[in-house]
């Protein structure tokens, strides 16, 4: 999500055009290279984009790269161009960038960025009071020991995902589709319980946005009293 409150402004990357021209050639892209306008852009994530208009390509690299070593900037740009031109990205660029993404310093700065730039977009409840539900689940399954993050309903309906825990914002958001009288309480409780487990096990969050659940996590999830019924119900909703 990009900045919304104030109009976001990019900062030119010095020597950006030449850098991208070089990458264009190295990737073996065909034809005349476009004129590259390259800037660092204040995305709320480690996002990079390229947009083509006639003979110009506007490349926006996350401003998280602004103070990164030039190799990282180059690697990010190479991966971005490779994707745009359907080329195989150079292995060393992929590796270099992956290491940068995983570095604790990067993760910290990313979390900080998200805290500052993501707006709290939550909706009021129609039917289910998540705070009360959280307290109940906390007593029952966590001995009341789990600290409470911010809780809320998504502003828009999500098609597939039913809930999310964002550690950077310390926030659990549930799909607003669940806040409905046709949805049984146990299905909502199950989704909230699942996200509460993510609060308990922050290490379960995989790097770069992917989420994996360990076997231990899955086992703990099954402690939920109406596990099978809730899962069946949610399957039907999808
Ligand atoms: Zn999960």
Coordinates of C-alpha atoms and ligand atoms in Angstrom, one line a residue:
X1 CA 0.0 0.0 0.0
X2 CA 1.5 3.4 -0.9
X3 CA 1.2 6.5 1.1
X4 CA -2.2 8.0 1.0
X5 CA -2.4 11.0 3.3
X6 CA 0.2 13.1 1.5
X7 CA 1.0 12.7 -2.1
X8 CA 4.0 10.4 -2.3
X9 CA 7.1 11.7 -4.0
X10 CA 9.9 9.8 -5.5
X11 CA 13.6 10.8 -5.3
X12 CA 15.7 10.3 -8.4
X13 CA 18.3 7.5 -8.3
X14 CA 21.6 9.1 -9.3
X15 CA 22.9 7.4 -12.5
X16 CA 19.7 5.4 -12.6
X17 CA 19.2 5.5 -16.4
X18 CA 22.7 4.3 -17.1
X19 CA 22.4 1.6 -14.5
X20 CA 19.2 0.3 -16.0
X21 CA 20.6 0.4 -19.5
X22 CA 23.5 -1.7 -18.4
X23 CA 21.1 -4.3 -16.8
X24 CA 19.0 -4.2 -20.0
X25 CA 22.0 -5.2 -22.0
X26 CA 23.2 -7.8 -19.5
X27 CA 19.9 -9.5 -19.4
X28 CA 20.0 -9.9 -23.2
X29 CA 16.8 -7.9 -23.8
X30 CA 16.0 -7.3 -27.4
X31 CA 15.6 -4.1 -29.3
X32 CA 16.2 -0.5 -28.3
X33 CA 16.2 0.1 -24.6
X34 CA 13.7 2.6 -23.3
X35 CA 14.7 5.8 -21.6
X36 CA 14.7 4.9 -17.9
X37 CA 13.4 7.3 -15.3
X38 CA 14.5 5.7 -12.0
X39 CA 13.5 6.8 -8.5
X40 CA 13.3 5.7 -4.9
X41 CA 9.6 5.7 -3.9
X42 CA 8.0 5.7 -0.5
X43 CA 6.1 2.4 -0.7
X44 CA 5.0 0.9 2.6
X45 CA 6.7 -2.3 1.6
X46 CA 9.8 -3.6 -0.2
X47 CA 7.9 -3.1 -3.5
X48 CA 9.5 -2.2 -6.8
X49 CA 7.5 -1.4 -9.9
X50 CA 8.1 -0.5 -13.6
X51 CA 5.7 1.2 -15.9
X52 CA 6.2 1.5 -19.7
X53 CA 4.9 4.3 -21.7
X54 CA 6.0 4.5 -25.4
X55 CA 9.8 4.9 -25.2
X56 CA 10.0 5.5 -21.5
X57 CA 10.2 3.1 -18.5
X58 CA 9.4 4.6 -15.1
X59 CA 11.2 2.4 -12.5
X60 CA 10.2 2.9 -8.9
X61 CA 12.4 1.2 -6.3
X62 CA 11.3 1.0 -2.7
X63 CA 13.1 3.8 -0.8
X64 CA 14.1 1.2 1.7
X65 CA 17.0 0.7 -0.8
X66 CA 18.0 4.3 -0.6
X67 CA 20.9 3.7 1.8
X68 CA 21.6 0.1 0.6
X69 CA 24.9 -0.8 -1.1
X70 CA 24.8 -0.3 -4.8
X71 CA 24.9 -4.1 -5.5
X72 CA 21.5 -4.5 -3.7
X73 CA 20.0 -1.6 -5.8
X74 CA 21.4 -3.3 -8.9
X75 CA 20.1 -6.7 -7.9
X76 CA 16.6 -5.4 -7.2
X77 CA 16.5 -3.6 -10.5
X78 CA 17.8 -6.6 -12.4
X79 CA 15.1 -8.9 -10.8
X80 CA 12.5 -6.3 -11.7
X81 CA 13.6 -5.9 -15.3
X82 CA 14.0 -9.7 -15.7
X83 CA 10.4 -10.1 -14.7
X84 CA 9.2 -7.3 -17.0
X85 CA 11.1 -8.7 -20.0
X86 CA 10.5 -12.3 -19.1
X87 CA 14.2 -13.1 -18.8
X88 CA 15.9 -15.4 -16.4
X89 CA 17.3 -13.2 -13.6
X90 CA 21.0 -13.7 -12.9
X91 CA 21.5 -16.2 -10.1
X92 CA 23.9 -13.9 -8.1
X93 CA 21.4 -11.0 -8.2
X94 CA 18.6 -13.2 -6.9
X95 CA 20.8 -14.5 -4.1
X96 CA 22.1 -11.1 -3.2
X97 CA 18.6 -9.7 -3.0
X98 CA 17.3 -12.6 -1.1
X99 CA 20.0 -12.2 1.6
X100 CA 19.2 -8.6 1.8
X101 CA 15.4 -9.3 2.3
X102 CA 16.2 -11.8 5.1
X103 CA 18.7 -9.7 7.0
X104 CA 17.4 -8.7 10.5
X105 CA 18.3 -5.0 9.8
X106 CA 16.1 -5.0 6.7
X107 CA 13.2 -6.7 8.5
X108 CA 13.4 -4.1 11.3
X109 CA 13.4 -1.2 8.9
X110 CA 10.5 -2.8 7.0
X111 CA 8.5 -3.2 10.2
X112 CA 9.2 0.4 11.1
X113 CA 8.2 1.6 7.7
X114 CA 4.9 -0.3 7.8
X115 CA 4.1 1.1 11.2
X116 CA 4.7 4.7 9.9
X117 CA 3.1 4.3 6.5
X118 CA 0.2 1.9 6.8
X119 CA -3.1 3.5 7.8
X120 CA -5.3 1.8 10.3
X121 CA -8.0 0.7 8.0
X122 CA -10.5 -1.2 10.1
X123 CA -14.2 -1.4 10.1
X124 CA -16.6 -1.4 13.1
X125 CA -18.3 -4.7 13.9
X126 CA -21.8 -5.5 12.7
X127 CA -22.3 -8.7 14.7
X128 CA -19.2 -10.1 16.4
X129 CA -17.3 -8.2 19.0
X130 CA -13.8 -9.3 18.5
X131 CA -12.5 -7.9 21.8
X132 CA -14.9 -10.0 23.9
X133 CA -14.2 -13.0 21.7
X134 CA -10.5 -12.4 22.1
X135 CA -10.8 -12.3 25.9
X136 CA -12.8 -15.6 26.0
X137 CA -10.4 -17.4 23.7
X138 CA -7.5 -16.1 25.6
X139 CA -8.8 -17.4 28.9
X140 CA -9.8 -20.8 27.4
X141 CA -6.7 -21.6 25.3
X142 CA -3.9 -19.3 26.5
X143 CA -4.6 -19.2 30.3
X144 CA -5.3 -15.5 29.8
X145 CA -1.6 -14.8 29.1
X146 CA -1.7 -13.6 25.5
X147 CA -1.2 -9.9 25.1
X148 CA -3.9 -8.3 23.0
X149 CA -2.9 -6.7 19.7
X150 CA -5.2 -4.3 17.9
X151 CA -8.3 -6.1 16.5
X152 CA -10.6 -5.3 13.7
X153 CA -12.6 -6.1 10.6
X154 CA -11.3 -5.6 7.1
X155 CA -12.8 -2.6 5.2
X156 CA -13.2 -4.7 2.1
X157 CA -14.3 -8.3 1.7
X158 CA -11.4 -10.7 1.0
X159 CA -12.0 -13.5 -1.4
X160 CA -9.9 -16.2 0.0
X161 CA -8.1 -15.1 3.1
X162 CA -10.1 -15.2 6.3
X163 CA -7.8 -13.4 8.7
X164 CA -4.3 -12.0 9.1
X165 CA -1.9 -11.0 11.8
X166 CA 0.5 -8.2 10.9
X167 CA 3.4 -8.2 13.4
X168 CA 4.6 -4.8 12.2
X169 CA 1.4 -3.1 13.0
X170 CA 0.6 -5.5 15.8
X171 CA -2.8 -6.1 14.5
X172 CA -5.2 -8.9 13.8
X173 CA -7.7 -8.2 11.0
X174 CA -10.5 -10.6 10.1
X175 CA -12.3 -10.8 6.8
X176 CA -15.5 -8.7 7.0
X177 CA -17.4 -11.5 5.3
X178 CA -17.3 -13.3 8.6
X179 CA -19.0 -10.5 10.5
X180 CA -22.4 -11.7 9.4
X181 CA -25.3 -13.4 11.2
X182 CA -25.2 -16.2 8.7
X183 CA -21.7 -17.1 9.8
X184 CA -21.7 -19.3 13.0
X185 CA -19.7 -18.0 15.9
X186 CA -17.4 -21.0 16.0
X187 CA -16.1 -20.2 12.5
X188 CA -15.2 -16.7 13.5
X189 CA -13.7 -18.0 16.8
X190 CA -11.6 -20.4 14.9
X191 CA -10.1 -17.8 12.5
X192 CA -9.4 -15.5 15.5
X193 CA -7.9 -18.4 17.4
X194 CA -5.6 -19.1 14.4
X195 CA -4.4 -15.5 14.3
X196 CA -3.9 -15.5 18.0
X197 CA -1.5 -18.4 17.6
X198 CA 0.5 -16.2 15.2
X199 CA 0.7 -13.6 18.0
X200 CA 2.0 -16.4 20.3
X201 CA 4.4 -17.7 17.7
X202 CA 5.8 -14.7 15.9
X203 CA 8.5 -16.9 14.3
X204 CA 5.8 -18.5 12.2
X205 CA 5.7 -15.5 10.0
X206 CA 7.8 -16.4 7.0
X207 CA 10.0 -13.8 5.4
X208 CA 8.9 -11.7 2.4
X209 CA 5.2 -12.1 3.1
X210 CA 4.8 -15.8 2.7
X211 CA 3.2 -17.6 5.5
X212 CA 4.0 -21.2 6.6
X213 CA 2.7 -23.1 9.5
X214 CA 4.9 -25.6 11.3
X215 CA 3.7 -29.0 12.3
X216 CA 3.7 -27.8 15.9
X217 CA 1.6 -24.8 15.0
X218 CA -0.9 -27.0 13.2
X219 CA -1.1 -29.4 16.2
X220 CA -1.8 -26.5 18.5
X221 CA -4.5 -25.3 16.2
X222 CA -6.3 -28.6 16.5
X223 CA -6.8 -27.9 20.2
X224 CA -9.7 -25.6 19.1
X225 CA -12.8 -27.3 20.3
X226 CA -14.8 -27.1 17.0
X227 CA -11.8 -27.5 14.7
X228 CA -13.4 -29.8 12.1
X229 CA -16.7 -28.1 12.0
X230 CA -15.2 -24.7 11.7
X231 CA -12.8 -25.8 8.9
X232 CA -15.8 -27.4 7.0
X233 CA -17.7 -24.2 7.3
X234 CA -15.0 -22.0 6.0
X235 CA -14.3 -24.4 3.1
X236 CA -17.9 -23.9 2.0
X237 CA -17.5 -20.1 2.2
X238 CA -14.6 -20.0 -0.2
Ligands
LIG1 ZN1 -1.7 -18.6 9.6

